[in-house]
Tab-separated table of N, CA and C in Angstrom:
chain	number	residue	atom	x	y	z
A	21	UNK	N	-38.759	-0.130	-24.805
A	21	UNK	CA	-38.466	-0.576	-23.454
A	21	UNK	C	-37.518	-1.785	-23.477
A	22	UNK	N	-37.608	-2.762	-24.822
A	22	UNK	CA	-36.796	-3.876	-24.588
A	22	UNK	C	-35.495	-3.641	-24.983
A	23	UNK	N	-35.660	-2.693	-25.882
A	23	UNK	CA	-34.106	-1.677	-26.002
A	23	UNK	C	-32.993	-1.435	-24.602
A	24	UNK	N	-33.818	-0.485	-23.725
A	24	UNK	CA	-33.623	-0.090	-22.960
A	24	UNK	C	-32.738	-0.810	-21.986
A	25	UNK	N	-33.536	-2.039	-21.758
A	25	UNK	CA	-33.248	-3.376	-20.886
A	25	UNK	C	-32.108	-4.063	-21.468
A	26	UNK	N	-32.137	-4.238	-22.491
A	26	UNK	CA	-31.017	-5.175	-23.285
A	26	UNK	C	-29.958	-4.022	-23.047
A	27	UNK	N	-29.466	-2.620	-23.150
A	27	UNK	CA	-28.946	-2.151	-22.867
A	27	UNK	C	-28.040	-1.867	-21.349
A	28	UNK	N	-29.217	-1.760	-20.762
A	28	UNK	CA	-28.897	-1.733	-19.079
A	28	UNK	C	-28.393	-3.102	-18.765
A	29	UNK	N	-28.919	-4.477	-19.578
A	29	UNK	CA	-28.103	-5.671	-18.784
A	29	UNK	C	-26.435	-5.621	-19.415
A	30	UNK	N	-26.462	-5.226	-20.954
A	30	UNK	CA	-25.519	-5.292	-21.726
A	30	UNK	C	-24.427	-4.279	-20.858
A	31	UNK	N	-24.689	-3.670	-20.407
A	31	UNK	CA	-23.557	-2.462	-20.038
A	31	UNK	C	-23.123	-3.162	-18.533
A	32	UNK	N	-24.108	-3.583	-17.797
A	32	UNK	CA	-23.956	-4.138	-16.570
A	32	UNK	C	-22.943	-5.599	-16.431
A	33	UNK	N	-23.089	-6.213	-17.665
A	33	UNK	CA	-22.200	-7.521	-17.919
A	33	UNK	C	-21.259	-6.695	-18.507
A	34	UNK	N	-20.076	-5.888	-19.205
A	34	UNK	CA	-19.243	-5.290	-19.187
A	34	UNK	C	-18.528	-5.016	-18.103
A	35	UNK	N	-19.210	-4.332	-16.928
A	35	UNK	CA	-18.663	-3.799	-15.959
A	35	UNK	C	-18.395	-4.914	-14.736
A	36	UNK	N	-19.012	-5.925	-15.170
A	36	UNK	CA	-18.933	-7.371	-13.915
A	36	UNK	C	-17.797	-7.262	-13.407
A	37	UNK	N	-16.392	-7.542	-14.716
A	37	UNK	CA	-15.796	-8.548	-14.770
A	37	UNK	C	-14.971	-6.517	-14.159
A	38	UNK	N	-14.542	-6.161	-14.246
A	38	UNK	CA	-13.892	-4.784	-13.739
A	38	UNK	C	-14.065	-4.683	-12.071
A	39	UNK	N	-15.313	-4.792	-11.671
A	39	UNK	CA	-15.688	-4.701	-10.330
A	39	UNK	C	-14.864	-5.902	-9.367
A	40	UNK	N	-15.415	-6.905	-10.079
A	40	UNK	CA	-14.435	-8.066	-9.499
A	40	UNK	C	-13.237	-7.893	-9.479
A	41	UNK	N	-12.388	-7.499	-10.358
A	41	UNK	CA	-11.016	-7.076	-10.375
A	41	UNK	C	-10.537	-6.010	-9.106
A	42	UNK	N	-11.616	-5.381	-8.942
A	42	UNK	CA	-10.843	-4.064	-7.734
A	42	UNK	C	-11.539	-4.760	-6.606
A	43	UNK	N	-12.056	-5.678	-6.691
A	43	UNK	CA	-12.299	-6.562	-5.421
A	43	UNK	C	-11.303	-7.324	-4.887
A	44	UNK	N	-10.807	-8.356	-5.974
A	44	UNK	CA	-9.745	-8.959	-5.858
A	44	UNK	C	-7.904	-8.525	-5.487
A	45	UNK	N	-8.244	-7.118	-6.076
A	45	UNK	CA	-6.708	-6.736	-6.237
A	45	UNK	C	-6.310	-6.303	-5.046
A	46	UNK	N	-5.487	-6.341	-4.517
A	46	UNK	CA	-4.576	-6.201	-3.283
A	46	UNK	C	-3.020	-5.208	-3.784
A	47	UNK	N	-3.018	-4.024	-2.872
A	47	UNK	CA	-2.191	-3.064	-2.887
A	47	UNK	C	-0.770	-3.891	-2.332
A	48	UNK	N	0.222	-3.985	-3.064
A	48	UNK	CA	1.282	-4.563	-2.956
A	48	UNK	C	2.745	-4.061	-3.182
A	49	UNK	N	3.819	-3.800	-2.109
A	49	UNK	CA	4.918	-3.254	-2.777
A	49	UNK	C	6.155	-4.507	-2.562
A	50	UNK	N	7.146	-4.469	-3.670
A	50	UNK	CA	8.489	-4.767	-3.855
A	50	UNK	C	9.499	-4.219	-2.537
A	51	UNK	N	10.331	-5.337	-2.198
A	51	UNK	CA	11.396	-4.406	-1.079
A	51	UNK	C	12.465	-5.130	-1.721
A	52	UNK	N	13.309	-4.240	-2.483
A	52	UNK	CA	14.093	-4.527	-3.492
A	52	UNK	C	15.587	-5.602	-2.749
A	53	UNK	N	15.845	-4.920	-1.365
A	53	UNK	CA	16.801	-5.403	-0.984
A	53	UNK	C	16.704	-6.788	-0.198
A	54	UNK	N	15.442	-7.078	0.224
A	54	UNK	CA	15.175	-8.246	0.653
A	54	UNK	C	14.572	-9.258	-0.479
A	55	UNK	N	14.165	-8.792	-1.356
A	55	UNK	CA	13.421	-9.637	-2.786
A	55	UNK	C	12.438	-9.996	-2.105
A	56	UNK	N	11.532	-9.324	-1.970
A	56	UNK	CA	10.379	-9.550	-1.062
A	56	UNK	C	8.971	-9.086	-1.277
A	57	UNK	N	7.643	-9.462	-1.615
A	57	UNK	CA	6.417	-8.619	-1.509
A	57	UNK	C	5.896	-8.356	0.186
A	58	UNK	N	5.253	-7.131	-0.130
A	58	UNK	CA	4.798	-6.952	1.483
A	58	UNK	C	3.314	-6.658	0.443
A	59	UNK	N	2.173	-7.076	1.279
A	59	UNK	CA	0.631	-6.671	1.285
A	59	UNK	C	0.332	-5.313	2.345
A	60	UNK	N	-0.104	-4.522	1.413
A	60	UNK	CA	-0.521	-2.490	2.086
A	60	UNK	C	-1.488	-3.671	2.392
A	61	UNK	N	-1.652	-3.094	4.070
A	61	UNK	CA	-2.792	-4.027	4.344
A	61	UNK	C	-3.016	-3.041	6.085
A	62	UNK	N	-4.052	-3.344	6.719
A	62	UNK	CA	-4.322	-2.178	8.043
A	62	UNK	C	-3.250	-2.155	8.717
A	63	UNK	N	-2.848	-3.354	8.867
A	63	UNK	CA	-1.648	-3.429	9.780
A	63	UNK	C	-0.313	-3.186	9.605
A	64	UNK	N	-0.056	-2.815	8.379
A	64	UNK	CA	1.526	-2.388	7.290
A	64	UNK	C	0.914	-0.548	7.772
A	65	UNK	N	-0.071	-0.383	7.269
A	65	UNK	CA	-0.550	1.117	7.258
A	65	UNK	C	-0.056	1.386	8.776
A	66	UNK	N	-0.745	1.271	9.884
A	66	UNK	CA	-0.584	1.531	11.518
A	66	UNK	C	1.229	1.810	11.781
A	67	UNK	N	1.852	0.750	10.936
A	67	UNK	CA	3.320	0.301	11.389
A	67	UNK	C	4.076	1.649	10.156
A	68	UNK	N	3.323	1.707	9.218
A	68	UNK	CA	4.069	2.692	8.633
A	68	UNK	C	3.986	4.352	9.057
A	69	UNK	N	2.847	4.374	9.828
A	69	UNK	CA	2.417	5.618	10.684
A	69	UNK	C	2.987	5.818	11.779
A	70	UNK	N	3.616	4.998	12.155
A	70	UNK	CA	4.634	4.978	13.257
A	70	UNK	C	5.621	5.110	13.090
A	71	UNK	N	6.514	4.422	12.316
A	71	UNK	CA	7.552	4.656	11.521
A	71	UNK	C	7.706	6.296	11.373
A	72	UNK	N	6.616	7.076	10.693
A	72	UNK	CA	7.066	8.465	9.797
A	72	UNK	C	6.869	8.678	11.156
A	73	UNK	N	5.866	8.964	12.049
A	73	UNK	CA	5.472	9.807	13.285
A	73	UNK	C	6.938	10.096	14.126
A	74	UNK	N	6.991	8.582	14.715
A	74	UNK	CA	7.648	8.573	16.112
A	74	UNK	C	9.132	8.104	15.375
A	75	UNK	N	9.370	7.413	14.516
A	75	UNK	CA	10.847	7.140	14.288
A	75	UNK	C	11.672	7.942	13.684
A	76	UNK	N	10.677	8.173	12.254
A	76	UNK	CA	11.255	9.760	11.631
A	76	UNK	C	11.190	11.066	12.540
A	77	UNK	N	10.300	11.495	13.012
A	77	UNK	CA	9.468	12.511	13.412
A	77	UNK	C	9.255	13.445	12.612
A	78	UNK	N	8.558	12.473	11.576
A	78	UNK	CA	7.688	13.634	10.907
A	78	UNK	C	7.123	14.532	11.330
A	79	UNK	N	6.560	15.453	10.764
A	79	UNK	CA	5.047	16.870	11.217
A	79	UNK	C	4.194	16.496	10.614
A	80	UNK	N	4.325	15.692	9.144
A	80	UNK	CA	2.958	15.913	8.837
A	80	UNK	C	3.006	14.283	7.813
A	81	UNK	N	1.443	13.284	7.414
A	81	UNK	CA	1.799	12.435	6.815
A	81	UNK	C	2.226	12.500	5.731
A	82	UNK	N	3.013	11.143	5.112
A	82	UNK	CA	3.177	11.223	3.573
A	82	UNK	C	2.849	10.285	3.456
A	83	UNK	N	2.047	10.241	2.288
A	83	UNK	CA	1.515	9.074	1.253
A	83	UNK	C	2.449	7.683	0.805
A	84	UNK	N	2.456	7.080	1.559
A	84	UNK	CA	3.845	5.631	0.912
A	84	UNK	C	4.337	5.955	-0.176
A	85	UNK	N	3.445	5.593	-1.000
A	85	UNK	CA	3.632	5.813	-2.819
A	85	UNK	C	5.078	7.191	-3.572
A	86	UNK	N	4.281	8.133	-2.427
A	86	UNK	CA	5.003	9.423	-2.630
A	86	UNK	C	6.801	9.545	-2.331
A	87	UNK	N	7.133	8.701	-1.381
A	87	UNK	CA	7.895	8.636	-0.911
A	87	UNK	C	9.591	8.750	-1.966
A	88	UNK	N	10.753	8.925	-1.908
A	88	UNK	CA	11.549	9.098	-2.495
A	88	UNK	C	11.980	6.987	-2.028
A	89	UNK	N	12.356	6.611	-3.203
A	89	UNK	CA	12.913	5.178	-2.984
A	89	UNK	C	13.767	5.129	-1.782
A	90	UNK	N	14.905	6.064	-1.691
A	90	UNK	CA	15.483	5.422	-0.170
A	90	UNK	C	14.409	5.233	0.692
A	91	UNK	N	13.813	6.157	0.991
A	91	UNK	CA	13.403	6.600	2.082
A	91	UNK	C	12.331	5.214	2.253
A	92	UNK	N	11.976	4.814	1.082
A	92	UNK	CA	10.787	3.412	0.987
A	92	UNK	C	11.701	2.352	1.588
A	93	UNK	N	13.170	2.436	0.980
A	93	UNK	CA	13.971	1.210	1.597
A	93	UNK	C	14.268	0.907	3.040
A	94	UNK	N	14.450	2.327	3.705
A	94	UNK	CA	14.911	2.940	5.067
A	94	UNK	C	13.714	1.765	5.694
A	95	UNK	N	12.381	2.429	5.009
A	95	UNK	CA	10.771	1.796	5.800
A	95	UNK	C	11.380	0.611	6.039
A	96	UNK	N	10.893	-0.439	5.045
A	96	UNK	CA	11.084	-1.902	4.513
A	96	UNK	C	12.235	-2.338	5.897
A	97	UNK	N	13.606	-1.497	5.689
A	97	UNK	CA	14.609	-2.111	6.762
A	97	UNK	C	14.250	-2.191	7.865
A	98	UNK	N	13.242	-0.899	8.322
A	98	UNK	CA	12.980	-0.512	9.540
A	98	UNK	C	11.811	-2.130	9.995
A	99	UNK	N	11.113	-2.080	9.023
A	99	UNK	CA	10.202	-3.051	9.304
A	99	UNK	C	10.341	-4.184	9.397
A	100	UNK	N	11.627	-4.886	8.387
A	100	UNK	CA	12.471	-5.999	8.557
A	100	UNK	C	12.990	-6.193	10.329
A	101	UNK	N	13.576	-5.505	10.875
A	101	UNK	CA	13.836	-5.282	12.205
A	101	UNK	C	12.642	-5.581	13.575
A	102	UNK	N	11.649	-5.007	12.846
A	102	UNK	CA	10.186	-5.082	13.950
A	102	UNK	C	9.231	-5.617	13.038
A	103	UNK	N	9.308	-6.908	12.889
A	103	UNK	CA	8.333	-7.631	12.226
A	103	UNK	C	7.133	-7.809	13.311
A	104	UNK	N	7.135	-7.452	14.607
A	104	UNK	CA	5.821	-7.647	14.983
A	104	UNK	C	5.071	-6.653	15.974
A	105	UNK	N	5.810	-5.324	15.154
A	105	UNK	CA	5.028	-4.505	15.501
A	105	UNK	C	3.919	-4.451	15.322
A	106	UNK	N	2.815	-4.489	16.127
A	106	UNK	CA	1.732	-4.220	16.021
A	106	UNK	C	0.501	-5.245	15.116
């Protein structure tokens, strides 16, 4: 049983310091032409859903990440322009 325990705390202090990390970390992109970080954050998300919806007119979403680099730069400009959307 004291096996057991020394095990379960031992594995549990391993994984501390990992958990904290995806706590801490914040989704972040580069906008190459402004030299700039932006924070993926609720309110970047809403403004980028608008963007593909109503500015592009998309049909269907795409994943940021997925995106072809212009098309990330196009965003970034677009958003440079309406910094307070939303």
């Amino acid at each position: 049983m004291k096996r057991f325990v020394a095990v379960v705390l031992f594995s549990a202090s391993l994984f501390a310091p990992v958990i904290g990390f995806a706590e801490e970390h914040r989704l972040r992109f580069y906008d190459r032409d402004r030299r700039d970080w932006h924070e993926w954050n609720e309110q970047e998300n809403r403004a980028y859903r608008h963007w593909l919806m109503e500015e592009r007119r998309e049909r269907r979403y795409r994943e940021y990440r997925r995106l072809r680099a212009e098309r990330q730069r196009e965003y970034w400009r677009w958003r440079h322009e309406h910094p307070d959307w939303r």
